[in-house]
């Protein structure tokens, strides 16, 4: 079986999914085409054109199936490479622009354009999968709301078509962090393993820790993740946290694993998480996870430590996070959940195999079926 795998914005989570997919099905002849995770607006608008205009023989090959992330512009690619339009296509949504916050530098009309492109992509595909029901439901409701603003009613019922040709299929994890569950945890060690960019809101997390320190609550902080050019912005908080900081800045792969294995607690203050792989890794390793009761977290980590929080009220968000962190650190929060329900490739490979077989069979019924590892 030959599969063309398209990843237009090859960020860490998208790369993780692509690599996991290829590793789970080593007998498939994979051709991965990825574009860098930078210049988001240009990437969303032009990824299909960049591929279509490239002097690349891989786009002239015959495939049994195309699998693409939802940021990949299928409509332009298939228009410029017509033979690809005949190949069954599976579109995978890691996120959607209807539930994604807009940064200060992003104009509303830009995001509307991206939203409309995502609807076109979904209609262009034979099947659509979302990593969570939160992702699927916010996409469907947001798309219906947008289309109601369209000056003319679109023929037929496009949203019903997408709904009937879609499902929920999580990004599975490997067993990489499962072996860390038996490692002793350091109850006062808090790990932050996210990007430091605006949508992850590290300033709220650090504000909660500064409040705890001022109240005399002891903890240690391993501030992992990429600074995203914002390192200097948080130097004041770093200095104020003093000897509570045991690591600050992006960690090597081996150091990351070490901190995840030791962590007593992991925290999210994110404005958007459609599945939250970094928190799932911490949960898989046996850490207590403290997350907002919004986004996909009640679905993917139903037994996490939740704080109600508020996306729009930073003061309330920080206060409620601080209260939960304090209860965990002082031992008044009760016993942690023993075993989180983390999606694994060993459990979901069969569903992925069924999806590929079903979709690709529309193209070549003579192909022998594949099996999940």
mmCIF file of N, CA, C and O in Angstrom, residues 63-119:
data_model
loop_
_atom_site.group_PDB
_atom_site.id
_atom_site.type_symbol
_atom_site.label_atom_id
_atom_site.label_comp_id
_atom_site.label_asym_id
_atom_site.label_seq_id
_atom_site.Cartn_x
_atom_site.Cartn_y
_atom_site.Cartn_z
ATOM 1 N N UNK A 63 -0.922 6.772 -5.770
ATOM 2 C CA UNK A 63 -1.015 6.338 -4.376
ATOM 3 C C UNK A 63 -2.350 5.642 -4.149
ATOM 4 O O UNK A 63 -3.325 5.885 -4.865
ATOM 5 N N UNK A 64 -2.385 4.804 -3.136
ATOM 6 C CA UNK A 64 -3.645 4.173 -2.739
ATOM 7 C C UNK A 64 -4.472 5.092 -1.859
ATOM 8 O O UNK A 64 -5.691 4.964 -1.794
ATOM 9 N N UNK A 65 -3.775 6.019 -1.171
ATOM 10 C CA UNK A 65 -4.456 6.859 -0.192
ATOM 11 C C UNK A 65 -3.626 8.110 0.059
ATOM 12 O O UNK A 65 -2.395 8.062 0.042
ATOM 13 N N UNK A 66 -4.317 9.234 0.277
ATOM 14 C CA UNK A 66 -3.681 10.456 0.753
ATOM 15 C C UNK A 66 -4.198 10.716 2.163
ATOM 16 O O UNK A 66 -5.408 10.714 2.407
ATOM 17 N N UNK A 67 -3.289 10.920 3.092
ATOM 18 C CA UNK A 67 -3.647 11.330 4.455
ATOM 19 C C UNK A 67 -3.046 12.709 4.668
ATOM 20 O O UNK A 67 -1.845 12.911 4.447
ATOM 21 N N UNK A 68 -3.857 13.666 5.082
ATOM 22 C CA UNK A 68 -3.387 15.047 5.213
ATOM 23 C C UNK A 68 -3.859 15.657 6.515
ATOM 24 O O UNK A 68 -4.977 15.376 6.984
ATOM 25 N N UNK A 69 -3.019 16.500 7.114
ATOM 26 C CA UNK A 69 -3.466 17.296 8.246
ATOM 27 C C UNK A 69 -4.376 18.402 7.723
ATOM 28 O O UNK A 69 -4.283 18.814 6.570
ATOM 29 N N UNK A 70 -5.234 18.903 8.584
ATOM 30 C CA UNK A 70 -6.274 19.843 8.136
ATOM 31 C C UNK A 70 -5.708 21.190 7.695
ATOM 32 O O UNK A 70 -6.408 21.957 7.029
ATOM 33 N N UNK A 71 -4.468 21.509 8.045
ATOM 34 C CA UNK A 71 -3.854 22.753 7.590
ATOM 35 C C UNK A 71 -3.278 22.633 6.191
ATOM 36 O O UNK A 71 -2.793 23.613 5.632
ATOM 37 N N UNK A 72 -3.318 21.439 5.630
ATOM 38 C CA UNK A 72 -2.844 21.223 4.262
ATOM 39 C C UNK A 72 -3.940 21.621 3.279
ATOM 40 O O UNK A 72 -5.076 21.170 3.392
ATOM 41 N N UNK A 73 -3.599 22.460 2.325
ATOM 42 C CA UNK A 73 -4.591 22.983 1.376
ATOM 43 C C UNK A 73 -4.847 21.958 0.273
ATOM 44 O O UNK A 73 -4.193 21.957 -0.772
ATOM 45 N N UNK A 74 -5.811 21.091 0.522
ATOM 46 C CA UNK A 74 -6.133 20.033 -0.444
ATOM 47 C C UNK A 74 -6.747 20.585 -1.721
ATOM 48 O O UNK A 74 -6.521 20.051 -2.806
ATOM 49 N N UNK A 75 -7.544 21.633 -1.609
ATOM 50 C CA UNK A 75 -8.307 22.104 -2.770
ATOM 51 C C UNK A 75 -7.383 22.594 -3.879
ATOM 52 O O UNK A 75 -7.549 22.223 -5.049
ATOM 53 N N UNK A 76 -6.402 23.421 -3.557
ATOM 54 C CA UNK A 76 -5.485 23.917 -4.586
ATOM 55 C C UNK A 76 -4.553 22.813 -5.067
ATOM 56 O O UNK A 76 -4.252 22.721 -6.266
ATOM 57 N N UNK A 77 -4.076 21.987 -4.151
ATOM 58 C CA UNK A 77 -3.173 20.913 -4.556
ATOM 59 C C UNK A 77 -3.842 19.984 -5.565
ATOM 60 O O UNK A 77 -3.271 19.647 -6.600
ATOM 61 N N UNK A 78 -5.079 19.600 -5.298
ATOM 62 C CA UNK A 78 -5.770 18.677 -6.192
ATOM 63 C C UNK A 78 -6.195 19.373 -7.488
ATOM 64 O O UNK A 78 -6.309 18.727 -8.527
ATOM 65 N N UNK A 79 -6.403 20.675 -7.431
ATOM 66 C CA UNK A 79 -6.748 21.412 -8.657
ATOM 67 C C UNK A 79 -5.554 21.484 -9.609
ATOM 68 O O UNK A 79 -5.704 21.340 -10.824
ATOM 69 N N UNK A 80 -4.359 21.713 -9.044
ATOM 70 C CA UNK A 80 -3.156 21.822 -9.872
ATOM 71 C C UNK A 80 -2.569 20.459 -10.230
ATOM 72 O O UNK A 80 -1.823 20.345 -11.196
ATOM 73 N N UNK A 81 -2.850 19.449 -9.449
ATOM 74 C CA UNK A 81 -2.385 18.084 -9.716
ATOM 75 C C UNK A 81 -3.621 17.191 -9.835
ATOM 76 O O UNK A 81 -3.956 16.451 -8.916
ATOM 77 N N UNK A 82 -4.331 17.253 -10.967
ATOM 78 C CA UNK A 82 -5.655 16.623 -11.087
ATOM 79 C C UNK A 82 -5.672 15.124 -10.785
ATOM 80 O O UNK A 82 -6.679 14.615 -10.287
ATOM 81 N N UNK A 83 -4.566 14.419 -11.067
ATOM 82 C CA UNK A 83 -4.601 12.980 -10.828
ATOM 83 C C UNK A 83 -4.704 12.665 -9.334
ATOM 84 O O UNK A 83 -5.194 11.601 -8.941
ATOM 85 N N UNK A 84 -4.288 13.617 -8.461
ATOM 86 C CA UNK A 84 -4.427 13.404 -7.021
ATOM 87 C C UNK A 84 -5.887 13.456 -6.578
ATOM 88 O O UNK A 84 -6.252 12.879 -5.552
ATOM 89 N N UNK A 85 -6.714 14.146 -7.375
ATOM 90 C CA UNK A 85 -8.128 14.261 -7.020
ATOM 91 C C UNK A 85 -8.849 12.927 -7.098
ATOM 92 O O UNK A 85 -9.916 12.747 -6.504
ATOM 93 N N UNK A 86 -8.273 11.967 -7.842
ATOM 94 C CA UNK A 86 -8.905 10.665 -7.981
ATOM 95 C C UNK A 86 -8.528 9.711 -6.855
ATOM 96 O O UNK A 86 -9.088 8.616 -6.755
ATOM 97 N N UNK A 87 -7.597 10.126 -6.005
ATOM 98 C CA UNK A 87 -7.117 9.249 -4.936
ATOM 99 C C UNK A 87 -7.896 9.541 -3.652
ATOM 100 O O UNK A 87 -8.026 10.698 -3.252
ATOM 101 N N UNK A 88 -8.439 8.521 -3.003
ATOM 102 C CA UNK A 88 -9.174 8.731 -1.747
ATOM 103 C C UNK A 88 -8.318 9.484 -0.734
ATOM 104 O O UNK A 88 -7.110 9.248 -0.620
ATOM 105 N N UNK A 89 -8.959 10.379 -0.011
ATOM 106 C CA UNK A 89 -8.232 11.275 0.889
ATOM 107 C C UNK A 89 -8.859 11.289 2.271
ATOM 108 O O UNK A 89 -10.070 11.403 2.427
ATOM 109 N N UNK A 90 -7.988 11.172 3.259
ATOM 110 C CA UNK A 90 -8.377 11.192 4.669
ATOM 111 C C UNK A 90 -7.785 12.453 5.288
ATOM 112 O O UNK A 90 -6.572 12.655 5.257
ATOM 113 N N UNK A 91 -8.629 13.318 5.836
ATOM 114 C CA UNK A 91 -8.198 14.583 6.428
ATOM 115 C C UNK A 91 -8.246 14.464 7.948
ATOM 116 O O UNK A 91 -9.237 14.005 8.507
ATOM 117 N N UNK A 92 -7.153 14.895 8.610
ATOM 118 C CA UNK A 92 -7.076 14.775 10.069
ATOM 119 C C UNK A 92 -6.956 16.157 10.705
ATOM 120 O O UNK A 92 -6.048 16.925 10.378
ATOM 121 N N UNK A 93 -7.883 16.451 11.630
ATOM 122 C CA UNK A 93 -7.907 17.734 12.331
ATOM 123 C C UNK A 93 -7.255 17.599 13.701
ATOM 124 O O UNK A 93 -7.793 16.958 14.595
ATOM 125 N N UNK A 94 -6.084 18.227 13.858
ATOM 126 C CA UNK A 94 -5.474 18.350 15.175
ATOM 127 C C UNK A 94 -6.105 19.511 15.947
ATOM 128 O O UNK A 94 -6.036 19.554 17.179
ATOM 129 N N UNK A 95 -6.672 20.459 15.239
ATOM 130 C CA UNK A 95 -7.224 21.677 15.822
ATOM 131 C C UNK A 95 -8.174 22.279 14.811
ATOM 132 O O UNK A 95 -8.288 21.794 13.683
ATOM 133 N N UNK A 96 -8.887 23.332 15.198
ATOM 134 C CA UNK A 96 -9.703 24.043 14.214
ATOM 135 C C UNK A 96 -9.720 25.527 14.550
ATOM 136 O O UNK A 96 -9.596 25.907 15.717
ATOM 137 N N UNK A 97 -9.885 26.334 13.532
ATOM 138 C CA UNK A 97 -9.801 27.780 13.696
ATOM 139 C C UNK A 97 -11.056 28.397 14.299
ATOM 140 O O UNK A 97 -11.064 29.579 14.635
ATOM 141 N N UNK A 98 -12.110 27.604 14.462
ATOM 142 C CA UNK A 98 -13.331 28.124 15.086
ATOM 143 C C UNK A 98 -13.183 28.187 16.601
ATOM 144 O O UNK A 98 -13.790 29.034 17.262
ATOM 145 N N UNK A 99 -12.399 27.284 17.185
ATOM 146 C CA UNK A 99 -12.182 27.272 18.629
ATOM 147 C C UNK A 99 -10.777 27.729 18.992
ATOM 148 O O UNK A 99 -10.387 27.650 20.152
ATOM 149 N N UNK A 100 -10.024 28.182 18.010
ATOM 150 C CA UNK A 100 -8.652 28.626 18.247
ATOM 151 C C UNK A 100 -8.661 30.117 18.554
ATOM 152 O O UNK A 100 -9.273 30.903 17.834
ATOM 153 N N UNK A 101 -8.001 30.541 19.626
ATOM 154 C CA UNK A 101 -7.963 31.984 19.918
ATOM 155 C C UNK A 101 -7.165 32.731 18.853
ATOM 156 O O UNK A 101 -6.299 32.156 18.183
ATOM 157 N N UNK A 102 -7.464 33.995 18.716
ATOM 158 C CA UNK A 102 -6.786 34.828 17.728
ATOM 159 C C UNK A 102 -5.791 35.732 18.440
ATOM 160 O O UNK A 102 -6.130 36.389 19.425
ATOM 161 N N UNK A 103 -4.572 35.755 17.961
ATOM 162 C CA UNK A 103 -3.553 36.597 18.595
ATOM 163 C C UNK A 103 -3.788 38.059 18.237
ATOM 164 O O UNK A 103 -4.567 38.385 17.335
ATOM 165 N N UNK A 104 -3.087 38.937 18.957
ATOM 166 C CA UNK A 104 -3.249 40.370 18.725
ATOM 167 C C UNK A 104 -2.839 40.772 17.316
ATOM 168 O O UNK A 104 -3.328 41.767 16.774
ATOM 169 N N UNK A 105 -1.943 40.004 16.703
ATOM 170 C CA UNK A 105 -1.453 40.356 15.367
ATOM 171 C C UNK A 105 -2.280 39.745 14.242
ATOM 172 O O UNK A 105 -2.021 40.012 13.072
ATOM 173 N N UNK A 106 -3.274 38.929 14.585
ATOM 174 C CA UNK A 106 -4.089 38.265 13.572
ATOM 175 C C UNK A 106 -5.415 38.995 13.403
ATOM 176 O O UNK A 106 -6.160 39.174 14.365
ATOM 177 N N UNK A 107 -5.716 39.396 12.188
ATOM 178 C CA UNK A 107 -6.963 40.100 11.902
ATOM 179 C C UNK A 107 -8.122 39.117 11.831
ATOM 180 O O UNK A 107 -7.957 37.955 11.468
ATOM 181 N N UNK A 108 -9.310 39.611 12.169
ATOM 182 C CA UNK A 108 -10.498 38.762 12.149
ATOM 183 C C UNK A 108 -10.759 38.194 10.764
ATOM 184 O O UNK A 108 -11.100 37.018 10.616
ATOM 185 N N UNK A 109 -10.578 39.020 9.728
ATOM 186 C CA UNK A 109 -10.872 38.537 8.379
ATOM 187 C C UNK A 109 -9.893 37.451 7.953
ATOM 188 O O UNK A 109 -10.240 36.560 7.175
ATOM 189 N N UNK A 110 -8.651 37.505 8.472
ATOM 190 C CA UNK A 110 -7.716 36.431 8.184
ATOM 191 C C UNK A 110 -8.219 35.118 8.750
ATOM 192 O O UNK A 110 -8.205 34.077 8.081
ATOM 193 N N UNK A 111 -8.668 35.159 10.005
ATOM 194 C CA UNK A 111 -9.123 33.922 10.620
ATOM 195 C C UNK A 111 -10.376 33.399 9.929
ATOM 196 O O UNK A 111 -10.535 32.182 9.761
ATOM 197 N N UNK A 112 -11.262 34.273 9.512
ATOM 198 C CA UNK A 112 -12.446 33.842 8.763
ATOM 199 C C UNK A 112 -12.020 33.149 7.480
ATOM 200 O O UNK A 112 -12.590 32.131 7.084
ATOM 201 N N UNK A 113 -10.987 33.692 6.809
ATOM 202 C CA UNK A 113 -10.481 33.054 5.607
ATOM 203 C C UNK A 113 -9.963 31.655 5.890
ATOM 204 O O UNK A 113 -10.232 30.713 5.138
ATOM 205 N N UNK A 114 -9.220 31.501 6.992
ATOM 206 C CA UNK A 114 -8.714 30.178 7.358
ATOM 207 C C UNK A 114 -9.858 29.230 7.694
ATOM 208 O O UNK A 114 -9.826 28.039 7.373
ATOM 209 N N UNK A 115 -10.873 29.761 8.348
ATOM 210 C CA UNK A 115 -12.033 28.936 8.686
ATOM 211 C C UNK A 115 -12.722 28.420 7.424
ATOM 212 O O UNK A 115 -13.083 27.242 7.332
ATOM 213 N N UNK A 116 -12.889 29.312 6.460
ATOM 214 C CA UNK A 116 -13.560 28.906 5.229
ATOM 215 C C UNK A 116 -12.722 27.895 4.458
ATOM 216 O O UNK A 116 -13.248 26.929 3.884
ATOM 217 N N UNK A 117 -11.399 28.083 4.463
ATOM 218 C CA UNK A 117 -10.526 27.106 3.821
ATOM 219 C C UNK A 117 -10.649 25.735 4.473
ATOM 220 O O UNK A 117 -10.602 24.703 3.792
ATOM 221 N N UNK A 118 -10.798 25.706 5.789
ATOM 222 C CA UNK A 118 -10.918 24.420 6.477
ATOM 223 C C UNK A 118 -12.216 23.710 6.112
ATOM 224 O O UNK A 118 -12.255 22.477 6.017
ATOM 225 N N UNK A 119 -13.279 24.476 5.868
ATOM 226 C CA UNK A 119 -14.529 23.876 5.399
ATOM 227 C C UNK A 119 -14.329 23.283 4.013
ATOM 228 O O UNK A 119 -14.768 22.156 3.727
#
